[in-house]
Amino acid sequence: MEQLPKSYNSNTETEIYSLWFKSGLTDPDKMGEYLKEKEYEVKKPFTITLPPPNANANLHLGHVCGYSFHDVMGRYMRMKGHPVLLLPGKDHAGIQTESVFTKHLEMEGKTKEDLGREKFYEEIYKFCMKNAENAREQEKRIGLSADFSREFFTLDPKLTKIVYETFYSMFEEGLIYRDKRIINQCPSCMTALADIDTEHELKRGIFAYIKYPLVDNPDEYITVATTRPETMLGDTAVAVHPKDKRYSKYVGKKVLLPIADREIPVIADEEVDMELGTGAVKVTPAHSPVDFELGQRHNLEIINVINEKGLMEGDIPERFKGMKTVECSKALVKELDEQGLLERIENTEHEVTVCERCRSNIEPIISNQWYLNVKSLAEEALKELKKGNVKVYPEGQQKALIHFYENIQPWCISRQLWWGQRIPVWYSGGKKLYDWLLENKGRAVQDFEKETETKVNGTGELHLGEDKPESINGEIWEKEEDVFDTWFSSGQWPFTTLGGPDGADFKKYYPTQMMIHARDIVFWWSARMIMMGLYRTGQVPFRDIFVTGMILADDGSKMSKSKGNSVEPKEIFERYGADALRLWYYSDALPGSNAPLREEKIKGNRNFVNKIWNASRFIIMNINESEIPKISKEEIKKTEKIVETEKHIVKVSRYIEKYQFNLGAESIREFFWHQVCDIWIEEIKREIQGQEIGSQIRVERLAELLYILKLNLKIMHPFVPFVTESVWQELVSLNLASSLLMEQQI
RNA sequence: GGGCGAUUAGCUCAGCUGGCUAGAGCGUCACAUUGACAUUGUGAAGGUCACAGGUUCAAUUCCUGUAUCGCCCACCA
């Protein structure tokens, strides 16, 4: 019999992948035809739209491993008679990609303005396409049996069209609107961010106690404590608790805001914490979310003193203009001290809000942005969750999702970027006019002209659409510059990729069955997909959300390039092969948990992969070429071994169907290694020892063993597709099996 | 401040609706082995299942509380 290599060579994995790819059976339409042809029952399609990785970098281990969950489900369902659609894609990742690419430009000494909006978009598109190609190779490398003929990029015009339709419809229903509110401005990314795009970090700072003298009696003063003295230039009140006896006599009076020399009122509000600081708080509606709310309640004036770049500006003393906030803070403290108005200063640690992408400090500023009121959408989503129409694994994450929906706030969906889907809106007479009219309800275009001393050409109306509307009365149309938050479009991923609610694929493959992704994007992504899916299609986009575990460095810390503890997928593939990595991940990365990457464990799994190869090799090598016809014709009796194997298959199937991949992986390992190899093969080895080639006992035993091997290959295939397919192909070459293992039915 | 989760062998973790001597991988130790597999086999050591109560015929498993750790959310100056 032919000589097979003594050990499994994982370098052949790419060849195996191309066999699957060529078969075309990753296309569910073709798989359906195949099943019909072979007269199998064609079950209902099984669809997963895969999470599109950011097209601005290579995939990391987490991405790659994540796909092994999609793939185990896909392969299993395919072998169970379902046309399977694993729909891949790549994400344009607005902020992050723009920031990465801008840095590239910087290194060349260029800015995005140098290129101009159009050219910039073109270049960054190319950049993403190149990365997408790398990413695609890595997806294939892990064995992902996705339908790459249906792959989508989130900025594909076909997809954008559907996203725009959603926008129009939401706008017309009043769910989307423009509003002037306090927003999270990242001065480095130069865009507004939604709350969820920010994080909190404990940073060192100061706590300054500043005296605000009373207007009536400059000898008396109220001391306020603040971590951000520079915002005092925009103070429009001092607030105290209504029951605070220390200050009740001052409520309704005025204090003189130092430096700015402005009179501001002392107000009473329940929200003020008497215990904190001095119990009196300065109110800066323009630069603090809390103060903004407070300002709204008390109708306070809003004075902007910080711009979108994080620099001081506005109606402030000349000497502070253009300063960074920190510089201004220092300068102010110094002046206050000189004037005897600084009571004391403490060093402290406090939580600051930072940009999730670049970790710069967020500046809360007032700005006009597009909002989506998600409240009603969240309520619908909650109903579905509570009805059990969407389930999250692990269950703890389900509770977190419910909590998220119950406390949801309007979602800021506009970003001041160039990289993304431009919001399809035109303003008659300009954007400024529209915003002004919005703020000054009941006033007219003429009032705007008078107030701003400009002449406008337009009505202040909006036009929805990508193309510039016709100017009937000679009005000027200004195009919206902002783009959508990336999640506004990726939130529609399960149906945009299927051609939208009218698409042919949509009718066949929606709603999808599963959503599988990492824990960190449950709120960003799944939560949005459920809401948007319900809105556009009236159905939840998927039944189950499976939250994958996170891969950590071997010491249990987060992997990051800057720490130098990250491991490249390529290294693992080269050293151990994709199957070994997959098997490790199935066993160790339970839903919602963390999995420290231990090479010894991957090595252990590699050993098992090799064991599969070797046991198969042993069986194949024991079959004499002359025995092949007899063995293939031999009728297989339901022996004890076969009955037990069938039971094992049922058991593993159940584990897969319940998403208990760790138990599935453990079972196939235990059964194949310690039952099939250690016991049965040893047994049969003894039985056929010394028997004549072609004798009945040999044929019978080897046929049984071969049959058992095939059953095992099938049930192991979803977990370790490469080695099982390699073996299968060896069988095919000897006429002991046919076609691909991937298409076999269990 | 609110929510979620964890605490089981040296290490990393399983143990899903409570039930015999609590499991796996890796590691350790002993023995075997040129064996299809130096990527092998056989066997062993090693756990009062965080702690305290409760429910139960029976709890690692359910409930309550405590401690420690982790994650997420939140506008506290």
Coordinates of C-alpha atoms in Angstrom, one line a residue, chain A residues 32 43 49 60 82 85 199 307 382 534 541 660 738:
Chain A
G32 CA -29.4 23.1 -2.3
K43 CA -33.8 21.3 4.9
T49 CA -23.9 36.9 8.4
H60 CA -5.8 39.3 14.8
H82 CA -29.2 22.6 5.2
L85 CA -24.8 30.6 3.9
E199 CA -14.6 55.0 27.7
N307 CA -14.0 74.7 20.4
L382 CA -37.0 44.3 24.5
L534 CA -37.0 44.9 13.5
P541 CA -32.5 39.4 12.3
Q660 CA -21.5 23.4 23.7
S738 CA -15.9 9.6 -3.0

